[in-house]
């Protein structure tokens, strides 16, 4: 078994506190694909990301989410993570008292146990795992000292975003959803994060990058599909050139075309 899965979102309707935010989202991703979801602020991108990982405040009222053909709607966040889903948060939370490297090791081992039978590296000793972490730190451009700090505590905005990508790199999920990994970063950091995403989006894993701006997408080695997300739906899907068009012309033409 390899690190691959198919995600299907079918006619997904989601409400938060009684208000409908997702209004029939359809999206399918295959192994090894890199997808971008682009859309205006407030269109429901984070809602989609949270819903995929079972955030308790979001209620699915219609439709389904399938992983390898099976509905995951009844599964908790933790159960979905153990099936190989990963979410990199738009606004990562600081977790005082939880050591970053301890967190990564615990999460890695727990995921490896859940994905038994998949071809995942086994690290017997803490030292071996530290070596693996250091290799990945380099990829995302974080210094080694971060490993001895608490998860996200006192990290700058850019460091938090790199830390999310580090988690993805280390944990090797089957499907990663990164919610605005570029927001609040200067251009050098955007490039570094994009490079890290490219390095870790292995040949079998799927990466979904949610973003407001096309700039991060230019730095990705590979981008298979671009989805325009607005009004709580995927309105249009195209290849990488669609991102350029959105950057130069904005979203209005898509909204008009699909009104
Ligand atoms: P995006 O990530 O595309 O900017 P969001 O998914 O964060 O959009 O938000 C979608 C919509 O849901 C917005 O209209 C937003 O105001 C609304 N929303 C977000 N959080 C809450 C909340 N806590 N309570 C009520 N509405 C919310
Ligand atoms: Mg958002």
GROMACS .gro file of C-alpha atoms and ligand atoms in nm:
model
  287
    1UNK     CA    1   0.000   0.000   0.000
    2UNK     CA    2   0.124   0.343  -0.083
    3UNK     CA    3   0.050   0.687   0.050
    4UNK     CA    4  -0.251   0.756  -0.168
    5UNK     CA    5  -0.620   0.827  -0.132
    6UNK     CA    6  -0.908   0.969  -0.330
    7UNK     CA    7  -1.116   1.245  -0.176
    8UNK     CA    8  -1.464   1.320  -0.308
    9UNK     CA    9  -1.679   1.605  -0.188
   10UNK     CA   10  -2.033   1.570  -0.314
   11UNK     CA   11  -2.298   1.841  -0.303
   12UNK     CA   12  -2.175   1.948   0.039
   13UNK     CA   13  -2.398   2.188   0.231
   14UNK     CA   14  -2.274   2.320   0.564
   15UNK     CA   15  -2.418   2.558   0.820
   16UNK     CA   16  -2.256   2.737   1.109
   17UNK     CA   17  -2.481   2.859   1.386
   18UNK     CA   18  -2.779   2.816   1.159
   19UNK     CA   19  -2.631   3.010   0.868
   20UNK     CA   20  -2.565   2.819   0.547
   21UNK     CA   21  -2.208   2.882   0.430
   22UNK     CA   22  -2.133   2.593   0.195
   23UNK     CA   23  -2.401   2.557  -0.069
   24UNK     CA   24  -2.330   2.246  -0.269
   25UNK     CA   25  -1.953   2.197  -0.300
   26UNK     CA   26  -1.834   1.937  -0.550
   27UNK     CA   27  -1.466   1.848  -0.572
   28UNK     CA   28  -1.262   1.537  -0.639
   29UNK     CA   29  -0.889   1.485  -0.588
   30UNK     CA   30  -0.669   1.196  -0.692
   31UNK     CA   31  -0.333   1.062  -0.569
   32UNK     CA   32  -0.032   1.276  -0.649
   33UNK     CA   33  -0.239   1.577  -0.750
   34UNK     CA   34  -0.183   1.933  -0.637
   35UNK     CA   35  -0.499   2.143  -0.626
   36UNK     CA   36  -0.548   2.510  -0.551
   37UNK     CA   37  -0.874   2.650  -0.420
   38UNK     CA   38  -0.890   3.023  -0.481
   39UNK     CA   39  -1.163   3.256  -0.377
   40UNK     CA   40  -1.257   3.591  -0.228
   41UNK     CA   41  -1.244   3.648   0.146
   42UNK     CA   42  -1.550   3.529   0.330
   43UNK     CA   43  -1.652   3.288   0.054
   44UNK     CA   44  -1.629   2.982   0.279
   45UNK     CA   45  -1.282   2.841   0.207
   46UNK     CA   46  -1.190   2.794   0.571
   47UNK     CA   47  -1.537   2.656   0.636
   48UNK     CA   48  -1.466   2.387   0.377
   49UNK     CA   49  -1.127   2.312   0.534
   50UNK     CA   50  -1.271   2.289   0.886
   51UNK     CA   51  -1.560   2.074   0.768
   52UNK     CA   52  -1.323   1.827   0.603
   53UNK     CA   53  -1.157   1.776   0.942
   54UNK     CA   54  -1.485   1.758   1.137
   55UNK     CA   55  -1.478   2.088   1.327
   56UNK     CA   56  -1.771   2.052   1.570
   57UNK     CA   57  -1.915   2.399   1.495
   58UNK     CA   58  -1.986   2.314   1.134
   59UNK     CA   59  -2.291   2.105   1.055
   60UNK     CA   60  -2.324   1.909   0.734
   61UNK     CA   61  -2.688   1.935   0.630
   62UNK     CA   62  -2.664   1.773   0.287
   63UNK     CA   63  -2.415   1.589   0.070
   64UNK     CA   64  -2.119   1.371   0.157
   65UNK     CA   65  -1.742   1.352   0.198
   66UNK     CA   66  -1.588   1.028   0.074
   67UNK     CA   67  -1.241   0.892   0.126
   68UNK     CA   68  -1.162   0.604  -0.107
   69UNK     CA   69  -1.532   0.567  -0.172
   70UNK     CA   70  -1.639   0.555   0.193
   71UNK     CA   71  -1.822   0.830   0.376
   72UNK     CA   72  -1.621   0.988   0.658
   73UNK     CA   73  -1.903   1.212   0.782
   74UNK     CA   74  -1.951   1.010   1.099
   75UNK     CA   75  -1.582   1.016   1.188
   76UNK     CA   76  -1.427   1.254   1.441
   77UNK     CA   77  -1.132   1.482   1.357
   78UNK     CA   78  -0.893   1.239   1.515
   79UNK     CA   79  -1.033   0.942   1.322
   80UNK     CA   80  -1.010   1.136   0.997
   81UNK     CA   81  -0.650   1.228   1.072
   82UNK     CA   82  -0.576   0.860   1.123
   83UNK     CA   83  -0.710   0.791   0.776
   84UNK     CA   84  -0.443   1.025   0.644
   85UNK     CA   85  -0.617   1.363   0.628
   86UNK     CA   86  -0.426   1.669   0.745
   87UNK     CA   87  -0.522   2.033   0.790
   88UNK     CA   88  -0.272   2.317   0.808
   89UNK     CA   89  -0.456   2.600   0.981
   90UNK     CA   90  -0.495   2.954   0.853
   91UNK     CA   91  -0.452   3.071   1.213
   92UNK     CA   92  -0.248   2.809   1.401
   93UNK     CA   93  -0.311   2.798   1.776
   94UNK     CA   94  -0.043   2.828   2.041
   95UNK     CA   95  -0.036   2.525   2.267
   96UNK     CA   96   0.169   2.602   2.576
   97UNK     CA   97   0.306   2.299   2.757
   98UNK     CA   98   0.317   2.076   2.449
   99UNK     CA   99   0.673   2.043   2.326
  100UNK     CA  100   0.696   2.074   1.949
  101UNK     CA  101   0.921   1.773   1.890
  102UNK     CA  102   0.731   1.557   2.138
  103UNK     CA  103   0.409   1.653   1.961
  104UNK     CA  104   0.553   1.559   1.622
  105UNK     CA  105   0.686   1.226   1.741
  106UNK     CA  106   0.362   1.130   1.913
  107UNK     CA  107   0.158   1.230   1.608
  108UNK     CA  108   0.391   1.050   1.368
  109UNK     CA  109   0.384   0.727   1.566
  110UNK     CA  110   0.012   0.739   1.611
  111UNK     CA  111  -0.043   0.795   1.240
  112UNK     CA  112   0.199   0.515   1.150
  113UNK     CA  113   0.013   0.281   1.380
  114UNK     CA  114  -0.320   0.378   1.223
  115UNK     CA  115  -0.182   0.336   0.872
  116UNK     CA  116  -0.028  -0.002   0.947
  117UNK     CA  117   0.052  -0.182   0.627
  118UNK     CA  118   0.145   0.140   0.449
  119UNK     CA  119   0.506   0.182   0.364
  120UNK     CA  120   0.613   0.428   0.636
  121UNK     CA  121   0.956   0.472   0.791
  122UNK     CA  122   0.987   0.331   1.141
  123UNK     CA  123   1.201   0.527   1.386
  124UNK     CA  124   1.297   0.316   1.683
  125UNK     CA  125   1.488   0.569   1.889
  126UNK     CA  126   1.426   0.933   1.977
  127UNK     CA  127   1.763   1.012   1.826
  128UNK     CA  128   1.663   0.865   1.489
  129UNK     CA  129   1.345   1.065   1.493
  130UNK     CA  130   1.534   1.386   1.581
  131UNK     CA  131   1.753   1.331   1.277
  132UNK     CA  132   1.444   1.296   1.061
  133UNK     CA  133   1.300   1.615   1.212
  134UNK     CA  134   1.617   1.809   1.143
  135UNK     CA  135   1.612   1.712   0.776
  136UNK     CA  136   1.257   1.841   0.754
  137UNK     CA  137   1.331   2.160   0.946
  138UNK     CA  138   1.581   2.248   0.680
  139UNK     CA  139   1.319   2.203   0.409
  140UNK     CA  140   1.086   2.457   0.567
  141UNK     CA  141   1.359   2.693   0.682
  142UNK     CA  142   1.311   2.670   1.057
  143UNK     CA  143   1.599   2.655   1.302
  144UNK     CA  144   1.663   2.354   1.522
  145UNK     CA  145   1.585   2.551   1.838
  146UNK     CA  146   1.215   2.541   1.744
  147UNK     CA  147   1.206   2.174   1.830
  148UNK     CA  148   1.263   2.246   2.197
  149UNK     CA  149   0.988   2.509   2.214
  150UNK     CA  150   0.620   2.466   2.285
  151UNK     CA  151   0.392   2.420   1.984
  152UNK     CA  152   0.354   2.759   1.813
  153UNK     CA  153   0.407   2.946   2.140
  154UNK     CA  154   0.563   3.282   2.063
  155UNK     CA  155   0.621   3.186   1.699
  156UNK     CA  156   0.588   3.476   1.455
  157UNK     CA  157   0.317   3.458   1.188
  158UNK     CA  158   0.563   3.327   0.932
  159UNK     CA  159   0.712   3.076   1.174
  160UNK     CA  160   0.366   2.940   1.251
  161UNK     CA  161   0.300   2.889   0.880
  162UNK     CA  162   0.633   2.713   0.836
  163UNK     CA  163   0.553   2.501   1.139
  164UNK     CA  164   0.228   2.387   0.974
  165UNK     CA  165   0.415   2.287   0.660
  166UNK     CA  166   0.674   2.113   0.879
  167UNK     CA  167   0.396   1.906   1.034
  168UNK     CA  168   0.280   1.807   0.688
  169UNK     CA  169   0.635   1.717   0.585
  170UNK     CA  170   0.699   1.511   0.894
  171UNK     CA  171   0.366   1.335   0.928
  172UNK     CA  172   0.332   1.246   0.559
  173UNK     CA  173  -0.046   1.247   0.541
  174UNK     CA  174  -0.222   1.113   0.233
  175UNK     CA  175  -0.421   1.429   0.173
  176UNK     CA  176  -0.310   1.769   0.304
  177UNK     CA  177  -0.530   2.074   0.309
  178UNK     CA  178  -0.333   2.391   0.369
  179UNK     CA  179  -0.551   2.689   0.453
  180UNK     CA  180  -0.380   3.007   0.330
  181UNK     CA  181  -0.023   2.895   0.402
  182UNK     CA  182   0.085   3.224   0.242
  183UNK     CA  183  -0.124   3.473   0.438
  184UNK     CA  184   0.074   3.732   0.627
  185UNK     CA  185   0.408   3.623   0.481
  186UNK     CA  186   0.657   3.837   0.297
  187UNK     CA  187   0.757   3.724  -0.050
  188UNK     CA  188   1.071   3.537   0.060
  189UNK     CA  189   0.875   3.340   0.315
  190UNK     CA  190   0.603   3.267   0.058
  191UNK     CA  191   0.867   3.126  -0.172
  192UNK     CA  192   1.019   2.917   0.106
  193UNK     CA  193   0.680   2.778   0.206
  194UNK     CA  194   0.596   2.698  -0.157
  195UNK     CA  195   0.929   2.524  -0.201
  196UNK     CA  196   0.864   2.320   0.110
  197UNK     CA  197   0.518   2.227  -0.017
  198UNK     CA  198   0.669   2.116  -0.348
  199UNK     CA  199   0.930   1.906  -0.173
  200UNK     CA  200   0.681   1.728   0.045
  201UNK     CA  201   0.403   1.678  -0.206
  202UNK     CA  202   0.534   1.333  -0.279
  203UNK     CA  203   0.438   1.139  -0.586
  204UNK     CA  204   0.142   0.969  -0.422
  205UNK     CA  205   0.020   1.226  -0.171
  206UNK     CA  206  -0.240   1.491  -0.252
  207UNK     CA  207  -0.205   1.856  -0.157
  208UNK     CA  208  -0.485   2.113  -0.160
  209UNK     CA  209  -0.364   2.470  -0.122
  210UNK     CA  210  -0.631   2.720  -0.026
  211UNK     CA  211  -0.532   3.075  -0.108
  212UNK     CA  212  -0.655   3.420  -0.188
  213UNK     CA  213  -0.357   3.515  -0.405
  214UNK     CA  214  -0.194   3.350  -0.704
  215UNK     CA  215   0.158   3.446  -0.597
  216UNK     CA  216   0.231   3.132  -0.392
  217UNK     CA  217   0.109   2.908  -0.674
  218UNK     CA  218   0.375   3.039  -0.913
  219UNK     CA  219   0.643   2.893  -0.688
  220UNK     CA  220   0.496   2.543  -0.680
  221UNK     CA  221   0.676   2.285  -0.895
  222UNK     CA  222   0.346   2.128  -0.988
  223UNK     CA  223  -0.012   2.250  -0.994
  224UNK     CA  224  -0.271   2.030  -1.160
  225UNK     CA  225  -0.604   2.198  -1.092
  226UNK     CA  226  -0.725   2.542  -0.990
  227UNK     CA  227  -1.076   2.576  -0.850
  228UNK     CA  228  -1.255   2.906  -0.817
  229UNK     CA  229  -1.448   2.907  -0.495
  230UNK     CA  230  -1.719   3.164  -0.427
  231UNK     CA  231  -2.072   3.185  -0.294
  232UNK     CA  232  -2.011   2.863  -0.103
  233UNK     CA  233  -1.944   2.659  -0.415
  234UNK     CA  234  -1.675   2.557  -0.661
  235UNK     CA  235  -1.779   2.772  -0.955
  236UNK     CA  236  -1.510   2.685  -1.205
  237UNK     CA  237  -1.217   2.445  -1.245
  238UNK     CA  238  -0.920   2.487  -1.473
  239UNK     CA  239  -0.548   2.423  -1.499
  240UNK     CA  240  -0.265   2.639  -1.363
  241UNK     CA  241  -0.332   2.912  -1.620
  242UNK     CA  242  -0.662   2.987  -1.447
  243UNK     CA  243  -0.466   3.117  -1.147
  244UNK     CA  244  -0.285   3.369  -1.368
  245UNK     CA  245  -0.612   3.485  -1.516
  246UNK     CA  246  -0.760   3.531  -1.168
  247UNK     CA  247  -0.457   3.729  -1.062
  248UNK     CA  248  -0.478   3.970  -1.352
  249UNK     CA  249  -0.856   3.992  -1.385
  250UNK     CA  250  -0.990   3.918  -1.038
  251UNK     CA  251  -1.291   3.705  -0.957
  252UNK     CA  252  -1.576   3.916  -1.095
  253UNK     CA  253  -1.580   3.761  -1.442
  254UNK     CA  254  -1.629   3.414  -1.292
  255UNK     CA  255  -1.907   3.541  -1.068
  256UNK     CA  256  -2.080   3.702  -1.367
  257UNK     CA  257  -2.032   3.397  -1.587
  258UNK     CA  258  -2.192   3.173  -1.326
  259UNK     CA  259  -2.455   3.409  -1.187
  260LIG     P1  260  -1.291   3.236   0.386
  260LIG     O1  261  -1.200   3.137   0.451
  260LIG     O2  262  -1.318   3.207   0.242
  260LIG     O3  263  -1.245   3.377   0.404
  260LIG     P2  264  -1.478   3.157   0.594
  260LIG     O4  265  -1.506   3.014   0.572
  260LIG     O5  266  -1.383   3.193   0.702
  260LIG     O6  267  -1.436   3.224   0.456
  260LIG     O7  268  -1.616   3.232   0.624
  260LIG     C1  269  -1.730   3.211   0.545
  260LIG     C2  270  -1.848   3.288   0.600
  260LIG     O8  271  -1.881   3.238   0.729
  260LIG     C3  272  -1.822   3.437   0.616
  260LIG     O9  273  -1.939   3.505   0.575
  260LIG     C4  274  -1.800   3.452   0.763
  260LIG    O10  275  -1.840   3.578   0.809
  260LIG     C5  276  -1.887   3.343   0.820
  260LIG     N1  277  -1.835   3.299   0.950
  260LIG     C6  278  -1.709   3.263   0.977
  260LIG     N2  279  -1.694   3.237   1.109
  260LIG     C7  280  -1.815   3.256   1.164
  260LIG     C8  281  -1.865   3.248   1.296
  260LIG     N3  282  -1.787   3.216   1.397
  260LIG     N4  283  -1.997   3.274   1.315
  260LIG     C9  284  -2.077   3.307   1.212
  260LIG     N5  285  -2.034   3.320   1.086
  260LIG    C10  286  -1.906   3.296   1.061
  261LIG    MG1  287  -1.016   3.152   0.544
   0.00000   0.00000   0.00000
